[in-house]
């Protein structure tokens, strides 16, 4: 089994909190926390407990490949080596600021490599659009605060272009990808070709990632540990980056 030594450095939480304001896909069940107990017991000690519920795909979460690739990895089958790996951050905030429908292009990837070197084998590629700063304002973050089937056509947020996804799977041996928007495909996608291209190669995606503005382009270690849902197509995930000293 491969061992990874945690470097000394700064720990950065890349996860949004799950609460009543958490953003979910317009057709997905939102997060609910039901209080079961909160107070002193007859025996004199304090006790608190809750029930929780919600969709697999909301908040900071992981898409397992089976989400769009029949017979591929479920959440519990994703190797730990794909979830603990070096990370690079491709910055497209300038392009995304003026275009909510921006799609990360092959040119963005090759430009990154010209500036920072080849994307390392075994790494996680994170795409920083700047949209995390709009959380938890659904109107600003998703393009609509409406809920239900009719809201899906009104979604506007950046994603990874299918051509760039294909370039990654054909040219670079990455473990996973991630983005600070609600989907690895941009909001107006109807065929979800980026999901399909990545997941057919068992490359999972982290979505609704937070605080990518705190990371350097290279040099961080990413730790993304999802709830281990047997047969799950996705799951909430706590994503942490370690920036070495």
Coordinates of N, CA and C in Angstrom, one line a residue:
X1 N 0.8 -1.2 0.0 CA 0.0 0.0 0.0 C 0.9 1.2 0.0
X2 N 0.5 2.2 -0.8 CA 1.3 3.5 -0.9 C 1.1 4.3 0.4
X3 N 2.2 4.8 0.9 CA 2.1 5.7 2.1 C 2.4 7.1 1.7
X4 N 1.7 8.0 2.3 CA 2.0 9.4 2.1 C 2.2 10.1 3.4
X5 N 3.4 10.8 3.5 CA 3.7 11.5 4.7 C 3.2 12.9 4.6
X6 N 2.4 13.4 5.6 CA 1.9 14.7 5.6 C 3.0 15.7 5.8
X7 N 3.2 16.7 4.9 CA 4.2 17.7 5.1 C 3.8 18.7 6.2
X8 N 4.8 19.3 6.8 CA 4.5 20.3 7.8 C 4.1 21.6 7.0
X9 N 3.1 22.2 7.4 CA 2.6 23.4 6.7 C 1.2 23.8 7.2
X10 N 0.6 24.7 6.4 CA -0.7 25.2 6.7 C -1.8 24.3 6.2
X11 N -2.8 24.0 7.0 CA -4.0 23.3 6.6 C -5.1 24.3 6.2
X12 N -5.6 24.0 5.0 CA -6.7 24.9 4.5 C -7.9 24.1 4.2
X13 N -9.0 24.5 4.8 CA -10.3 23.8 4.6 C -10.9 24.3 3.3
X14 N -11.2 23.3 2.4 CA -11.7 23.7 1.1 C -13.2 23.2 1.0
X15 N -13.9 23.1 2.1 CA -15.2 22.6 2.2 C -16.2 23.7 2.7
X16 N -17.4 23.8 2.0 CA -18.5 24.6 2.6 C -19.2 23.8 3.7
X17 N -19.7 24.5 4.6 CA -20.4 23.9 5.7 C -21.8 23.5 5.2
X18 N -22.2 22.3 5.7 CA -23.6 21.8 5.5 C -24.6 22.4 6.5
X19 N -25.5 23.2 6.0 CA -26.5 23.8 6.9 C -27.7 24.2 6.0
X20 N -28.6 25.0 6.5 CA -29.8 25.4 5.8 C -29.5 26.2 4.6
X21 N -28.4 26.8 4.5 CA -28.0 27.7 3.3 C -27.3 26.9 2.2
X22 N -26.9 25.7 2.5 CA -26.1 24.9 1.5 C -26.8 24.8 0.1
X23 N -26.1 25.1 -0.9 CA -26.6 25.0 -2.3 C -26.6 23.6 -2.8
X24 N -27.8 23.3 -3.4 CA -27.9 22.0 -4.1 C -28.4 22.2 -5.5
X25 N -28.3 21.2 -6.3 CA -28.9 21.2 -7.7 C -30.4 21.5 -7.5
X26 N -31.0 22.3 -8.5 CA -32.4 22.7 -8.3 C -33.4 21.5 -8.1
X27 N -33.0 20.3 -8.6 CA -33.9 19.2 -8.5 C -33.6 18.3 -7.4
X28 N -32.5 18.6 -6.6 CA -32.1 17.7 -5.6 C -32.6 18.0 -4.2
X29 N -32.8 17.0 -3.4 CA -33.2 17.3 -2.0 C -32.1 18.1 -1.3
X30 N -32.5 19.1 -0.6 CA -31.6 19.9 0.1 C -31.2 19.3 1.5
X31 N -30.3 19.9 2.2 CA -29.8 19.4 3.4 C -30.8 19.7 4.6
X32 N -31.1 18.7 5.4 CA -32.0 18.9 6.5 C -31.3 18.3 7.8
X33 N -31.4 19.1 8.9 CA -30.9 18.6 10.1 C -32.0 18.6 11.1
X34 N -32.4 17.5 11.6 CA -33.5 17.3 12.6 C -32.9 17.1 14.0
X35 N -33.3 18.0 14.9 CA -32.8 17.8 16.3 C -33.5 16.7 17.0
X36 N -32.8 15.8 17.5 CA -33.4 14.6 18.3 C -33.3 14.9 19.8
X37 N -32.1 15.4 20.2 CA -31.9 15.7 21.6 C -31.0 16.9 21.8
X38 N -31.2 17.7 22.8 CA -30.3 18.8 23.1 C -30.6 19.3 24.5
X39 N -30.0 18.7 25.4 CA -30.3 19.1 26.8 C -29.8 18.2 27.8
X40 N -30.1 18.5 29.1 CA -29.7 17.6 30.2 C -30.6 16.4 30.3
X41 N -30.0 15.3 30.5 CA -30.8 14.0 30.7 C -31.2 13.9 32.2
X42 N -32.1 13.0 32.5 CA -32.5 12.8 33.8 C -31.4 12.3 34.7
X43 N -30.3 11.8 34.1 CA -29.2 11.3 34.9 C -28.2 12.5 35.2
X44 N -28.5 13.7 34.6 CA -27.7 14.8 35.0 C -26.6 15.2 34.0
X45 N -26.5 14.5 32.9 CA -25.4 14.9 31.9 C -26.1 15.4 30.6
X46 N -25.3 16.2 29.9 CA -25.8 16.8 28.7 C -25.7 15.8 27.5
X47 N -26.7 15.8 26.6 CA -26.7 14.9 25.5 C -27.3 15.6 24.3
X48 N -26.6 15.5 23.1 CA -27.1 16.1 21.9 C -27.0 15.1 20.8
X49 N -28.0 15.0 19.9 CA -28.0 14.1 18.7 C -29.0 14.7 17.7
X50 N -28.7 14.4 16.4 CA -29.5 14.9 15.3 C -29.6 13.8 14.3
X51 N -30.7 13.9 13.4 CA -30.8 13.2 12.2 C -30.5 14.1 11.0
X52 N -29.9 13.6 10.0 CA -29.6 14.5 8.8 C -30.1 13.7 7.5
X53 N -30.4 14.5 6.5 CA -30.8 14.0 5.2 C -30.5 15.0 4.1
X54 N -30.4 14.4 2.9 CA -30.1 15.3 1.7 C -29.6 14.5 0.6
X55 N -29.5 15.1 -0.6 CA -29.0 14.5 -1.8 C -27.5 14.2 -1.6
X56 N -27.0 13.2 -2.4 CA -25.6 12.9 -2.4 C -24.8 14.1 -3.1
X57 N -25.5 14.8 -4.0 CA -24.9 15.8 -4.9 C -25.3 17.2 -4.5
X58 N -24.7 17.7 -3.5 CA -24.9 19.1 -3.0 C -23.9 19.5 -2.0
X59 N -23.7 20.8 -1.8 CA -22.6 21.2 -1.0 C -21.3 20.7 -1.6
X60 N -20.2 20.8 -0.8 CA -18.9 20.3 -1.2 C -19.0 18.7 -1.2
X61 N -19.0 18.2 -2.4 CA -19.2 16.7 -2.5 C -18.3 16.1 -3.7
X62 N -18.3 14.8 -3.7 CA -17.6 14.1 -4.8 C -18.6 13.4 -5.7
X63 N -18.3 13.5 -7.0 CA -19.1 12.6 -7.9 C -18.2 11.4 -8.1
X64 N -18.8 10.2 -7.8 CA -18.2 9.0 -8.2 C -18.3 8.7 -9.7
X65 N -17.4 8.0 -10.3 CA -17.6 7.8 -11.8 C -18.9 7.1 -12.2
X66 N -19.5 6.3 -11.3 CA -20.7 5.6 -11.7 C -21.9 6.7 -11.9
X67 N -21.7 7.9 -11.4 CA -22.7 8.9 -11.6 C -23.1 9.1 -13.1
X68 N -22.1 8.9 -14.0 CA -22.3 9.1 -15.4 C -21.7 8.0 -16.2
X69 N -21.2 6.9 -15.6 CA -20.6 5.8 -16.3 C -21.0 4.5 -15.7
X70 N -21.9 3.8 -16.4 CA -22.5 2.6 -15.9 C -21.4 1.5 -15.6
X71 N -21.5 0.9 -14.4 CA -20.5 -0.1 -14.1 C -19.2 0.4 -13.5
X72 N -19.0 1.7 -13.4 CA -17.7 2.2 -13.0 C -17.8 2.4 -11.4
X73 N -16.7 3.0 -10.9 CA -16.5 3.1 -9.5 C -17.7 3.8 -8.7
X74 N -18.2 3.2 -7.7 CA -19.0 3.9 -6.7 C -18.2 4.6 -5.7
X75 N -18.8 5.4 -4.8 CA -18.0 6.2 -3.9 C -17.1 5.3 -3.0
X76 N -17.6 4.2 -2.5 CA -16.8 3.3 -1.7 C -15.7 2.6 -2.4
X77 N -15.8 2.6 -3.8 CA -14.7 1.9 -4.6 C -13.6 2.8 -5.1
X78 N -13.7 4.1 -4.8 CA -12.7 5.1 -5.3 C -11.4 4.8 -4.4
X79 N -10.3 4.5 -5.1 CA -9.1 4.3 -4.3 C -8.7 5.5 -3.5
X80 N -8.1 5.2 -2.3 CA -7.6 6.3 -1.4 C -6.5 7.1 -2.1
X81 N -5.8 6.4 -3.0 CA -4.7 7.1 -3.7 C -5.2 8.2 -4.7
X82 N -6.5 8.1 -5.0 CA -7.1 9.1 -5.9 C -7.6 10.3 -5.0
X83 N -7.7 10.1 -3.7 CA -8.3 11.1 -2.8 C -7.2 11.8 -2.0
X84 N -6.0 11.3 -2.0 CA -4.9 11.9 -1.2 C -3.8 12.0 -2.2
X85 N -3.5 13.2 -2.8 CA -2.6 13.4 -3.9 C -2.2 14.8 -4.0
X86 N -1.0 15.1 -4.7 CA -0.6 16.4 -5.0 C -1.7 17.1 -5.8
X87 N -1.8 18.5 -5.6 CA -2.8 19.2 -6.4 C -2.2 20.4 -7.1
X88 N -2.8 20.7 -8.3 CA -2.5 21.9 -9.0 C -3.8 22.7 -9.2
X89 N -3.6 24.0 -9.2 CA -4.8 24.9 -9.3 C -4.7 25.7 -10.6
X90 N -5.6 25.5 -11.5 CA -5.7 26.2 -12.8 C -6.6 27.4 -12.6
X91 N -6.1 28.6 -12.7 CA -6.9 29.8 -12.4 C -7.5 30.4 -13.7
X92 N -8.9 30.4 -13.7 CA -9.6 31.0 -14.8 C -10.6 32.1 -14.3
X93 N -10.2 32.7 -13.1 CA -11.1 33.7 -12.5 C -11.3 34.9 -13.4
X94 N -10.3 35.3 -14.1 CA -10.5 36.5 -14.9 C -11.5 36.2 -16.1
X95 N -11.3 35.1 -16.7 CA -12.3 34.8 -17.8 C -13.7 34.5 -17.3
X96 N -13.8 33.9 -16.1 CA -15.1 33.6 -15.6 C -15.8 34.8 -15.0
X97 N -15.1 35.8 -14.6 CA -15.7 37.0 -14.0 C -16.6 37.7 -14.9
X98 N -16.3 37.7 -16.2 CA -17.1 38.4 -17.2 C -18.0 37.5 -18.0
X99 N -17.9 36.2 -17.7 CA -18.7 35.2 -18.5 C -19.1 34.0 -17.6
X100 N -20.3 34.0 -17.1 CA -20.8 33.0 -16.2 C -20.8 31.6 -16.9
X101 N -20.8 31.6 -18.3 CA -20.9 30.4 -19.0 C -19.5 30.0 -19.5
X102 N -18.4 30.5 -18.9 CA -17.1 30.2 -19.4 C -16.8 28.7 -19.2
X103 N -16.1 28.1 -20.2 CA -15.7 26.8 -20.1 C -14.1 26.7 -20.2
X104 N -13.5 26.1 -19.2 CA -12.1 25.9 -19.2 C -11.6 25.2 -20.4
X105 N -10.7 25.8 -21.2 CA -10.3 25.3 -22.5 C -8.9 24.6 -22.4
X106 N -8.6 23.9 -23.5 CA -7.3 23.3 -23.6 C -6.2 24.3 -23.5
X107 N -6.5 25.5 -24.1 CA -5.5 26.6 -24.0 C -5.2 27.0 -22.6
X108 N -6.2 26.9 -21.7 CA -6.0 27.3 -20.3 C -5.0 26.2 -19.7
X109 N -5.2 25.0 -20.0 CA -4.3 23.9 -19.5 C -2.9 24.1 -20.0
X110 N -2.7 24.3 -21.3 CA -1.4 24.4 -21.9 C -0.7 25.7 -21.4
X111 N -1.5 26.8 -21.2 CA -0.9 28.0 -20.6 C -0.4 27.8 -19.2
X112 N -1.2 27.0 -18.4 CA -0.8 26.7 -17.1 C 0.5 25.9 -17.1
X113 N 0.7 25.0 -18.0 CA 1.9 24.2 -18.1 C 3.1 25.0 -18.5
X114 N 2.8 26.0 -19.4 CA 3.9 26.9 -19.8 C 4.5 27.7 -18.6
X115 N 3.5 28.0 -17.7 CA 3.9 28.9 -16.6 C 4.4 28.1 -15.4
X116 N 3.9 26.9 -15.2 CA 4.2 26.1 -14.0 C 4.7 24.7 -14.2
X117 N 4.9 24.3 -15.4 CA 5.4 23.0 -15.7 C 4.3 22.0 -15.9
X118 N 4.6 20.8 -16.4 CA 3.7 19.8 -16.8 C 2.8 19.4 -15.5
X119 N 1.6 19.2 -15.8 CA 0.7 18.6 -14.7 C 1.2 17.3 -14.3
X120 N 1.6 17.1 -13.1 CA 2.3 15.8 -12.7 C 1.3 14.6 -12.8
X121 N 1.9 13.5 -13.1 CA 1.1 12.2 -13.1 C 0.7 12.0 -11.6
X122 N -0.5 11.5 -11.4 CA -1.0 11.2 -10.1 C -1.5 12.4 -9.3
X123 N -1.7 13.5 -10.0 CA -2.2 14.7 -9.3 C -3.7 14.9 -9.4
X124 N -4.2 15.8 -8.6 CA -5.6 16.3 -8.8 C -5.5 17.7 -9.4
X125 N -6.3 17.9 -10.4 CA -6.4 19.2 -11.0 C -7.6 19.9 -10.6
X126 N -7.4 21.1 -9.9 CA -8.5 21.9 -9.4 C -8.6 23.2 -10.3
X127 N -9.9 23.5 -10.6 CA -10.2 24.7 -11.4 C -10.8 25.8 -10.6
X128 N -10.1 26.9 -10.6 CA -10.5 28.1 -9.8 C -11.2 29.1 -10.7
X129 N -12.5 29.2 -10.5 CA -13.3 30.2 -11.3 C -13.6 31.4 -10.5
X130 N -13.4 31.4 -9.2 CA -13.8 32.5 -8.4 C -15.2 32.5 -7.9
X131 N -16.0 31.5 -8.3 CA -17.4 31.5 -8.0 C -17.7 31.1 -6.5
X132 N -16.7 30.5 -5.8 CA -16.9 30.2 -4.4 C -17.1 31.4 -3.6
X133 N -16.7 32.6 -4.1 CA -16.9 33.8 -3.3 C -18.4 34.2 -3.3
X134 N -19.2 33.6 -4.2 CA -20.6 33.9 -4.3 C -21.5 33.1 -3.4
X135 N -20.9 32.0 -2.8 CA -21.6 31.1 -1.9 C -22.0 31.9 -0.6
X136 N -23.2 31.7 -0.1 CA -24.2 30.8 -0.4 C -25.4 31.5 -1.2
X137 N -25.1 32.5 -1.9 CA -26.1 33.2 -2.7 C -26.4 32.4 -4.0
X138 N -27.5 31.6 -4.0 CA -27.8 30.7 -5.1 C -28.0 31.5 -6.4
X139 N -28.6 32.7 -6.3 CA -28.8 33.5 -7.6 C -27.5 33.8 -8.2
X140 N -26.5 34.2 -7.4 CA -25.2 34.6 -7.9 C -24.4 33.4 -8.3
X141 N -24.5 32.4 -7.5 CA -23.7 31.2 -7.7 C -24.1 30.3 -8.8
X142 N -25.4 30.0 -8.9 CA -26.0 29.1 -9.9 C -26.6 29.8 -11.1
X143 N -26.9 31.1 -10.9 CA -27.6 31.8 -12.0 C -29.0 31.9 -11.8
X144 N -29.5 31.2 -10.8 CA -31.0 31.2 -10.4 C -31.1 30.6 -9.0
X145 N -32.1 31.2 -8.3 CA -32.4 30.7 -7.0 C -33.6 29.8 -7.0
X146 N -34.2 29.6 -8.2 CA -35.4 28.8 -8.4 C -35.1 27.4 -8.1
X147 N -36.1 26.6 -7.8 CA -36.0 25.2 -7.5 C -36.9 24.4 -8.5
X148 N -36.6 23.2 -8.8 CA -37.4 22.3 -9.6 C -36.9 22.2 -11.0
X149 N -37.6 21.3 -11.8 CA -37.1 21.0 -13.2 C -36.9 22.2 -14.0
X150 N -37.8 23.2 -14.0 CA -37.7 24.3 -14.8 C -36.5 25.2 -14.6
X151 N -36.0 25.1 -13.4 CA -34.8 25.9 -13.0 C -33.5 25.5 -13.7
X152 N -33.5 24.2 -14.1 CA -32.2 23.7 -14.7 C -31.8 24.5 -15.9
X153 N -32.7 24.8 -16.7 CA -32.4 25.6 -18.0 C -31.9 27.0 -17.7
X154 N -32.0 27.4 -16.5 CA -31.6 28.8 -16.1 C -30.2 28.8 -15.4
X155 N -29.6 27.7 -15.3 CA -28.3 27.6 -14.6 C -27.2 28.3 -15.5
X156 N -26.4 29.1 -14.8 CA -25.2 29.7 -15.5 C -24.1 29.8 -14.5
X157 N -23.1 28.9 -14.8 CA -21.8 29.0 -14.0 C -20.8 28.3 -14.9
X158 N -19.5 28.6 -14.6 CA -18.4 28.0 -15.4 C -18.2 26.5 -15.2
X159 N -17.6 25.8 -16.1 CA -17.2 24.4 -16.0 C -16.0 24.1 -16.9
X160 N -15.7 22.9 -17.0 CA -14.6 22.3 -17.8 C -15.2 21.9 -19.2
X161 N -14.6 22.5 -20.3 CA -15.1 22.1 -21.6 C -14.8 20.7 -21.9
X162 N -15.7 20.0 -22.6 CA -15.5 18.6 -22.9 C -14.2 18.3 -23.7
X163 N -13.8 19.2 -24.5 CA -12.5 19.1 -25.2 C -11.3 19.1 -24.3
X164 N -11.4 19.9 -23.2 CA -10.3 20.0 -22.2 C -10.4 18.7 -21.4
X165 N -11.5 18.2 -21.1 CA -11.6 16.9 -20.3 C -11.0 15.8 -21.1
X166 N -11.3 15.8 -22.4 CA -10.7 14.7 -23.3 C -9.2 14.9 -23.4
X167 N -8.7 16.1 -23.4 CA -7.3 16.3 -23.5 C -6.6 15.8 -22.2
X168 N -7.3 16.0 -21.1 CA -6.7 15.5 -19.8 C -6.6 14.0 -19.8
X169 N -7.7 13.4 -20.1 CA -7.7 11.9 -20.0 C -6.8 11.2 -21.0
X170 N -6.6 11.9 -22.2 CA -5.8 11.4 -23.2 C -4.3 11.7 -23.0
X171 N -4.0 12.7 -22.3 CA -2.6 13.2 -22.3 C -2.0 13.3 -20.9
X172 N -2.8 13.3 -19.8 CA -2.2 13.4 -18.5 C -2.8 12.3 -17.6
X173 N -2.0 11.7 -16.7 CA -2.5 10.7 -15.8 C -2.9 11.2 -14.5
X174 N -4.0 11.9 -14.4 CA -4.5 12.6 -13.2 C -5.4 11.6 -12.4
X175 N -5.4 11.8 -11.1 CA -6.2 11.0 -10.2 C -7.7 11.5 -10.1
X176 N -7.9 12.8 -10.1 CA -9.2 13.4 -10.0 C -9.1 14.8 -10.4
X177 N -10.3 15.5 -10.5 CA -10.4 16.9 -10.8 C -11.3 17.5 -9.8
X178 N -11.4 18.8 -9.8 CA -12.3 19.5 -8.9 C -12.5 20.9 -9.4
X179 N -13.6 21.5 -8.9 CA -14.0 22.9 -9.3 C -14.8 23.6 -8.2
X180 N -14.7 24.9 -8.2 CA -15.5 25.7 -7.2 C -16.8 26.2 -7.7
X181 N -17.5 25.3 -8.5 CA -18.8 25.6 -9.0 C -19.7 24.3 -8.7
X182 N -20.9 24.4 -9.1 CA -21.9 23.3 -8.8 C -21.7 22.0 -9.7
X183 N -20.9 22.1 -10.7 CA -20.8 21.0 -11.6 C -19.5 21.1 -12.4
X184 N -18.9 20.0 -12.8 CA -17.7 20.0 -13.6 C -18.1 20.4 -15.1
X185 N -19.3 20.1 -15.5 CA -19.8 20.7 -16.7 C -20.4 22.1 -16.4
X186 N -20.4 23.0 -17.4 CA -20.9 24.3 -17.1 C -22.4 24.3 -17.0
X187 N -23.0 25.3 -16.5 CA -24.4 25.3 -16.1 C -25.4 25.0 -17.2
X188 N -25.0 25.5 -18.5 CA -25.9 25.3 -19.6 C -25.8 24.0 -20.3
X189 N -24.9 23.1 -19.8 CA -24.8 21.8 -20.4 C -26.1 21.0 -20.3
X190 N -26.4 20.2 -21.4 CA -27.5 19.3 -21.4 C -27.1 17.9 -21.6
X191 N -25.9 17.7 -22.1 CA -25.4 16.3 -22.4 C -24.3 15.9 -21.4
X192 N -23.8 16.8 -20.6 CA -22.8 16.4 -19.6 C -21.7 15.6 -20.1
X193 N -21.1 16.1 -21.2 CA -20.1 15.4 -21.9 C -18.8 15.4 -21.1
X194 N -18.5 16.4 -20.3 CA -17.3 16.4 -19.5 C -17.4 15.4 -18.4
X195 N -18.5 15.3 -17.7 CA -18.7 14.2 -16.8 C -18.4 12.8 -17.4
X196 N -19.0 12.6 -18.6 CA -19.0 11.3 -19.2 C -17.5 11.0 -19.6
X197 N -16.8 12.0 -20.1 CA -15.4 11.8 -20.6 C -14.5 11.4 -19.4
X198 N -14.7 12.1 -18.3 CA -13.9 11.8 -17.1 C -14.2 10.5 -16.4
X199 N -15.5 10.3 -16.2 CA -16.0 9.2 -15.4 C -15.8 7.8 -16.1
X200 N -15.8 7.9 -17.5 CA -15.5 6.6 -18.2 C -14.1 6.1 -18.0
X201 N -13.2 7.0 -17.5 CA -11.9 6.7 -17.2 C -11.6 6.6 -15.7
X202 N -12.7 6.6 -14.9 CA -12.7 6.5 -13.5 C -11.9 7.6 -12.9
X203 N -12.1 8.8 -13.4 CA -11.6 10.0 -12.8 C -12.7 10.8 -12.1
X204 N -12.8 10.7 -10.8 CA -13.9 11.4 -10.1 C -13.7 12.9 -10.1
X205 N -14.8 13.6 -9.7 CA -14.7 15.1 -9.6 C -15.2 15.6 -8.3
X206 N -14.5 16.6 -7.7 CA -15.0 17.3 -6.6 C -15.7 18.6 -7.0
X207 N -16.9 18.8 -6.5 CA -17.7 20.0 -6.9 C -18.0 20.8 -5.7
X208 N -18.3 22.1 -6.0 CA -18.5 23.1 -4.9 C -17.3 23.2 -3.9
X209 N -16.1 23.2 -4.5 CA -14.9 23.3 -3.6 C -14.8 24.7 -3.2
X210 N -14.4 24.9 -2.0 CA -14.2 26.3 -1.4 C -12.8 26.7 -1.3
X211 N -12.6 28.0 -1.2 CA -11.3 28.6 -0.8 C -10.1 28.3 -1.7
X212 N -10.3 28.1 -3.0 CA -9.2 27.8 -3.8 C -8.3 29.0 -4.0
X213 N -8.8 30.2 -3.7 CA -8.0 31.4 -3.7 C -6.9 31.4 -2.7
X214 N -6.9 30.5 -1.8 CA -5.9 30.4 -0.7 C -4.7 29.5 -1.1
X215 N -4.9 28.8 -2.3 CA -3.8 27.8 -2.7 C -2.9 28.4 -3.7
X216 N -1.6 28.0 -3.7 CA -0.7 28.3 -4.8 C -1.0 27.4 -6.0
X217 N -0.5 27.8 -7.2 CA -0.8 26.9 -8.4 C -0.3 25.5 -8.2
X218 N 0.8 25.3 -7.5 CA 1.4 24.0 -7.4 C 1.9 23.8 -5.9
X219 N 2.2 22.6 -5.6 CA 2.9 22.3 -4.3 C 2.1 21.9 -3.1
X220 N 0.8 21.8 -3.3 CA -0.1 21.5 -2.1 C -0.4 20.0 -2.2
X221 N -0.7 19.4 -1.1 CA -1.2 18.1 -0.9 C -2.7 18.2 -0.7
X222 N -3.5 17.5 -1.4 CA -5.0 17.5 -1.3 C -5.4 16.2 -0.6
X223 N -6.3 16.4 0.4 CA -6.9 15.2 1.1 C -8.5 15.4 0.9
X224 N -9.1 14.5 0.3 CA -10.6 14.6 0.0 C -11.2 13.3 0.4
X225 N -11.8 13.3 1.6 CA -12.4 12.0 2.2 C -13.9 12.1 2.2
X226 N -14.6 11.4 1.3 CA -16.0 11.4 1.3 C -16.6 10.4 2.3
X227 N -17.9 10.7 2.6 CA -18.7 9.7 3.3 C -18.6 8.4 2.5
X228 N -18.3 7.3 3.1 CA -18.2 6.0 2.4 C -19.5 5.3 2.3
X229 N -20.3 5.8 1.3 CA -21.6 5.3 1.0 C -21.5 4.1 0.1
X230 N -21.9 2.9 0.5 CA -21.9 1.7 -0.3 C -22.8 1.9 -1.5
X231 N -22.2 1.8 -2.7 CA -23.0 1.9 -3.9 C -23.3 3.3 -4.3
X232 N -22.8 4.3 -3.6 CA -23.2 5.7 -3.8 C -22.7 6.3 -5.1
X233 N -23.5 7.1 -5.7 CA -23.0 7.8 -6.9 C -22.3 9.1 -6.6
X234 N -22.3 9.5 -5.3 CA -21.7 10.7 -4.8 C -21.8 10.8 -3.3
X235 N -21.1 11.7 -2.7 CA -21.2 11.8 -1.3 C -20.6 13.2 -0.8
X236 N -21.1 13.7 0.3 CA -20.5 14.8 1.0 C -19.0 14.5 1.2
X237 N -18.1 15.5 1.1 CA -16.7 15.3 1.2 C -16.1 16.4 2.0
X238 N -15.2 16.1 2.9 CA -14.4 17.1 3.6 C -13.0 17.2 2.8
X239 N -12.8 18.4 2.2 CA -11.6 18.5 1.4 C -10.7 19.5 2.1
X240 N -9.4 19.0 2.3 CA -8.4 19.8 3.0 C -7.1 19.8 2.1
X241 N -6.5 21.0 2.1 CA -5.2 21.1 1.4 C -4.1 21.4 2.5
X242 N -3.0 20.9 2.2 CA -1.8 21.1 3.1 C -0.8 21.9 2.2
X243 N -0.5 23.1 2.6 CA 0.5 24.0 1.9 C 1.8 23.9 2.7
X244 N 2.8 23.2 2.1 CA 4.0 23.0 2.9 C 4.7 24.3 3.2
X245 N 5.4 24.4 4.3 CA 6.2 25.5 4.7 C 7.4 25.7 3.7

